[in-house]
Tab-separated table of C-alpha atoms in Angstrom:
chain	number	residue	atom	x	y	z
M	1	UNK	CA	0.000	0.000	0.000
M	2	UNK	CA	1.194	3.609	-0.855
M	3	UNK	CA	2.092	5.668	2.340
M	4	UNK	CA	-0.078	8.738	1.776
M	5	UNK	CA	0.289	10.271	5.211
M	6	UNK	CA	4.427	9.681	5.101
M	7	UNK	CA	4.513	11.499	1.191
M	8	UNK	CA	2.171	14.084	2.446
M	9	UNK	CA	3.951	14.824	5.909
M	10	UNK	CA	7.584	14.367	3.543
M	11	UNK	CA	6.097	16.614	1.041
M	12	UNK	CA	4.749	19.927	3.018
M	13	UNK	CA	8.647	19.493	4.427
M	14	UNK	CA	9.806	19.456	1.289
M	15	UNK	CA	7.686	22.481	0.202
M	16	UNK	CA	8.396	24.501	3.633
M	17	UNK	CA	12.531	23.947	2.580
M	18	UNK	CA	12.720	24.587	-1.258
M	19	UNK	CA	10.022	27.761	-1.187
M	20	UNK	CA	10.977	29.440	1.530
M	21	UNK	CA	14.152	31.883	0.400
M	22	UNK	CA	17.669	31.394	0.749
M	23	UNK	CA	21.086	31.269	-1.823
M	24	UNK	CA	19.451	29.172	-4.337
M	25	UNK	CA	16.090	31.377	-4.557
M	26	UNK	CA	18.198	34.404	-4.492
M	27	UNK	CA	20.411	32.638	-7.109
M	28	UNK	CA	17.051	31.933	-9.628
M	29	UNK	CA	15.891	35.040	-8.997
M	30	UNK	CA	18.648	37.743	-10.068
M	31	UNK	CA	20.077	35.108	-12.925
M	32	UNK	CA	16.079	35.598	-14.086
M	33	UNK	CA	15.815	39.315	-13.704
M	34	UNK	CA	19.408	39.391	-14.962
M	35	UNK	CA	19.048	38.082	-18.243
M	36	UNK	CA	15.245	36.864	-18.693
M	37	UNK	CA	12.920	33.617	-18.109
M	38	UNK	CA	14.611	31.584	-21.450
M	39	UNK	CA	18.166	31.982	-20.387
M	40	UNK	CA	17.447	31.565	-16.740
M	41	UNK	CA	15.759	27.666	-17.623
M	42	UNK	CA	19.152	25.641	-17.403
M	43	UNK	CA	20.093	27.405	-13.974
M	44	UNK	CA	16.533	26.160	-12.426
M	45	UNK	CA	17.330	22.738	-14.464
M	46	UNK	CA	20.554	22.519	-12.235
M	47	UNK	CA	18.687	23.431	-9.356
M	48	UNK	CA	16.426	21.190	-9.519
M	49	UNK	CA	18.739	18.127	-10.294
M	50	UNK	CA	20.828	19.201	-7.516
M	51	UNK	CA	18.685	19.306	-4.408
M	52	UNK	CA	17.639	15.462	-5.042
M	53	UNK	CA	21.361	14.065	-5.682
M	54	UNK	CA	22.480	15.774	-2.440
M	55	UNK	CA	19.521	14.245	-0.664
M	56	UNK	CA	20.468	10.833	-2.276
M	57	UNK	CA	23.970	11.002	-1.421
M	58	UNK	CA	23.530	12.124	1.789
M	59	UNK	CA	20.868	9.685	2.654
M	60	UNK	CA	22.939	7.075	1.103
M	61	UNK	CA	25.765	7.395	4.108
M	62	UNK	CA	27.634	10.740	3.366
M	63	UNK	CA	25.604	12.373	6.069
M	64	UNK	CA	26.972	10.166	8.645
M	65	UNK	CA	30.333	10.934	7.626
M	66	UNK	CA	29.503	14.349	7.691
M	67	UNK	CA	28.230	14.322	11.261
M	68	UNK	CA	31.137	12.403	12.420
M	69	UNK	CA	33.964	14.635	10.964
M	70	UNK	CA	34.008	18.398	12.051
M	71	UNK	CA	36.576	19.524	9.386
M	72	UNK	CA	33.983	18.661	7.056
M	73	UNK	CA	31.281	21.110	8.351
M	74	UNK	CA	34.145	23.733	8.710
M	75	UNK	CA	34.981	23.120	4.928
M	76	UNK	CA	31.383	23.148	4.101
M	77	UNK	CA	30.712	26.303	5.790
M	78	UNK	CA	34.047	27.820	4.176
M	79	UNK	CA	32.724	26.394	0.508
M	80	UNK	CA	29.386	28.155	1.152
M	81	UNK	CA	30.903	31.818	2.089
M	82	UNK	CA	32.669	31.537	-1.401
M	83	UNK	CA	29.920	30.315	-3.333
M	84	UNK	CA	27.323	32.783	-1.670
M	85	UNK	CA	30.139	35.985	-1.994
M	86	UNK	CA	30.246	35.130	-5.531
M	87	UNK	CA	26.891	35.356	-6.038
M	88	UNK	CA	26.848	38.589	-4.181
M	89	UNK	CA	29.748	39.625	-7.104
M	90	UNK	CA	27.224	38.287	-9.972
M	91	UNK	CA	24.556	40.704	-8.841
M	92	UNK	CA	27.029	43.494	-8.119
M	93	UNK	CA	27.691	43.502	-11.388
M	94	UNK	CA	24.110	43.186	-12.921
M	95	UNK	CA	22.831	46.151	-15.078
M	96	UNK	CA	19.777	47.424	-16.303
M	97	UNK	CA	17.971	44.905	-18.619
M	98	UNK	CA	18.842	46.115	-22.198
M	99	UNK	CA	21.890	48.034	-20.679
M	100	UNK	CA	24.572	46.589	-23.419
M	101	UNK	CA	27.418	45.379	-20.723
M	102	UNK	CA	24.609	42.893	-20.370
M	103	UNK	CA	25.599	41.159	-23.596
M	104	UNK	CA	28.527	40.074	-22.317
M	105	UNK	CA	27.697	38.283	-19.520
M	106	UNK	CA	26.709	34.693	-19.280
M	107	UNK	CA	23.807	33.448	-17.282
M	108	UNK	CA	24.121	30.488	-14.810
M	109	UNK	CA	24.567	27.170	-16.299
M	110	UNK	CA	22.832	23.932	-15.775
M	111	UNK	CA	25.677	21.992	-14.459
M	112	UNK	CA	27.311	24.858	-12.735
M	113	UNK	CA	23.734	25.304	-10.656
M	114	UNK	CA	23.841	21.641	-9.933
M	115	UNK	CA	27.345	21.528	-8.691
M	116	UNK	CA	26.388	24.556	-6.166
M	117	UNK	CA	24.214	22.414	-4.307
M	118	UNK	CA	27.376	20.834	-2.976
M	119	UNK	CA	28.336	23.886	-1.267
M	120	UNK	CA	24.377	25.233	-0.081
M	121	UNK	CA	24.266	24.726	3.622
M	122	UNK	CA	20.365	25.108	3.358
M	123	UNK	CA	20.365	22.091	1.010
M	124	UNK	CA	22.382	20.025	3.406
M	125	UNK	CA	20.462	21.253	5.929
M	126	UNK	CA	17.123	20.271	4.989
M	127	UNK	CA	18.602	16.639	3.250
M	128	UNK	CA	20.066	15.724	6.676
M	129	UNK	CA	16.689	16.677	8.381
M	130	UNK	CA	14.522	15.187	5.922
M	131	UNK	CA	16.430	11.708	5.875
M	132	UNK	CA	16.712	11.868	9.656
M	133	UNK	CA	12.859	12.633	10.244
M	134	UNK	CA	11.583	10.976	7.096
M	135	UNK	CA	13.889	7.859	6.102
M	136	UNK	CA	11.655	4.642	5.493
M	137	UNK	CA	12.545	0.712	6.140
M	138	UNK	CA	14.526	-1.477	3.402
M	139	UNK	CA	18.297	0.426	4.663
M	140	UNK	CA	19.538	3.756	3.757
M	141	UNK	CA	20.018	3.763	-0.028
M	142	UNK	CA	16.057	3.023	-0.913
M	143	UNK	CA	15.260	5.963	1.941
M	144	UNK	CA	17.296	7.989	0.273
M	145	UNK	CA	15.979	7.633	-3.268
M	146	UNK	CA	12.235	7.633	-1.402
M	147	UNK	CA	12.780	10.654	0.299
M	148	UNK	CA	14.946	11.776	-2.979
M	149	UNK	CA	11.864	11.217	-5.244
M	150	UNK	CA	9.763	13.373	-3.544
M	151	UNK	CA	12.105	16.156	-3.462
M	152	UNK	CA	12.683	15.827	-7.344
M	153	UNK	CA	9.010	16.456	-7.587
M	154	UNK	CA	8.507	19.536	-5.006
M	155	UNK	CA	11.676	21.237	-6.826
M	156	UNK	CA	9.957	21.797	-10.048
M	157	UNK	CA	7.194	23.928	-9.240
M	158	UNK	CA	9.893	25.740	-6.312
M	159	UNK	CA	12.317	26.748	-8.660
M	160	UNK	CA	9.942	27.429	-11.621
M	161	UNK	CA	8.190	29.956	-8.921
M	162	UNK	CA	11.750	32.039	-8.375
M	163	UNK	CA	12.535	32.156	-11.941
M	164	UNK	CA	9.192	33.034	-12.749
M	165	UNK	CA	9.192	35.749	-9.829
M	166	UNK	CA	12.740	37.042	-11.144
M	167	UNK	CA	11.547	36.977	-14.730
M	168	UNK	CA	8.428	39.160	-14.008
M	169	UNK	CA	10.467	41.975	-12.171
M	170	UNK	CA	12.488	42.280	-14.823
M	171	UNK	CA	10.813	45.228	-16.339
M	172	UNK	CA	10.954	46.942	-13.007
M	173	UNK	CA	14.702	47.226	-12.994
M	174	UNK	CA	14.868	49.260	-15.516
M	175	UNK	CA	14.983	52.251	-13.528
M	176	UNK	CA	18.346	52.841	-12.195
M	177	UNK	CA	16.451	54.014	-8.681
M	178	UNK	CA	14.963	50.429	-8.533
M	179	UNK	CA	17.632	48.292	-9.791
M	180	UNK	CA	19.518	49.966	-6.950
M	181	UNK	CA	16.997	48.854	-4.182
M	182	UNK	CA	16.904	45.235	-5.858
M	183	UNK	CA	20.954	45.158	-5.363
M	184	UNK	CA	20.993	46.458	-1.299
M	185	UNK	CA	17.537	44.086	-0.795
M	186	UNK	CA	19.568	40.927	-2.334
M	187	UNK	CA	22.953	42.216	-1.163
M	188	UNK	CA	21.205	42.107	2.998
M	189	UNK	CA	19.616	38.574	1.796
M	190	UNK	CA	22.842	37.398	0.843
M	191	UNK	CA	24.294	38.994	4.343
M	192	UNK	CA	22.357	36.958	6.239
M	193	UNK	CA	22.720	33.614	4.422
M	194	UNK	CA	26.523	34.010	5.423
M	195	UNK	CA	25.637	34.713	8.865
M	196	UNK	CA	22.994	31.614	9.184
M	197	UNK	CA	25.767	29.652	7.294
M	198	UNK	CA	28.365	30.200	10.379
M	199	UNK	CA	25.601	30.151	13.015
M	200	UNK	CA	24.308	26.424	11.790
């Protein structure tokens, strides 16, 4: 028999963790306002590839490891500052949409947005609580790809929200005046995603 109640209780966790903000919403978000809803696709694609293979992995036995090593939550936490400050850099630089520099640039790739996850303490955050509270019988590697699954599916709609959100702003950033607020708002986001990093 199908477990309703444990893929209902799994997925409103799942929902809570991949809507709520933090660096990979903030990451959807500019790349979409940044450079538009087409070009933003293989970032979210990474995204949402991402979040289930760190689940898998962790659930799999990495997160024991992880738990029983300290250097590796120091490293983790060191990974994380880099990967969020460079994000912080990516919108520094961001200009008006239609501002020529623009052409230049290069939005997010998928890969690139996949291989983040490894660093996004939110994302081992949440796959370390949701194998902990939600891991099923038949040993760690099907509990992983259980809770894994339902992850994969709560993703889509998550990151299709952000880049959906970042692509309908867009035209808003036009003005200098607002573009400038959208950089200090994201730039204090970002601020405290390096503080909750340390404080975790």
């Amino acid at each position: 028999m199908f477990a309703w109640d444990w893929t209902l209780r799994l997925g409103l966790f799942a929902v809570v963790a991949t809507f709520t903000p933090g660096p990979n919403a903030l990451l959807l978000l500019s790349v979409a306002a940044r450079f538009g809803l087409r070009p933003a696709v293989p970032a979210a694609v990474g995204v949402a590839v991402g979040i289930p293979s760190v689940i898998v992995v962790v659930g799999a036995g990495l997160g024991g490891a992880f738990a029983a090593l300290p250097w590796l939550r120091v490293a983790l936490h060191v990974l994380a500052t880099v990967y969020i400050g460079w994000l912080g850099w990516q919108i520094l630089r961001m200009g008006s949409p239609g501002d020529p520099a623009q052409q230049a640039a290069r939005p997010v790739s998928a890969w690139q947005a996949a291989a983040l996850q490894w660093v996004n303490p939110k994302v081992w955050t949440m796959a370390v609580g949701a194998v902990g509270a939600y891991g099923v019988d038949g040993g760690p590697v099907v509990g992983a790809l259980s809770v894994g699954a339902v992850f994969a599916v709560v993703c889509v709609p998550a990151v299709g929200a952000w880049t959906l959100f970042g692509s309908g702003i867009r035209h808003w950033l036009t003005s200098p005046g607002r573009l400038l607020v959208f950089k200090v708002g994201m730039g204090a986001a970002l601020a405290v995603s390096i503080a909750l990093t340390w404080v975790a």
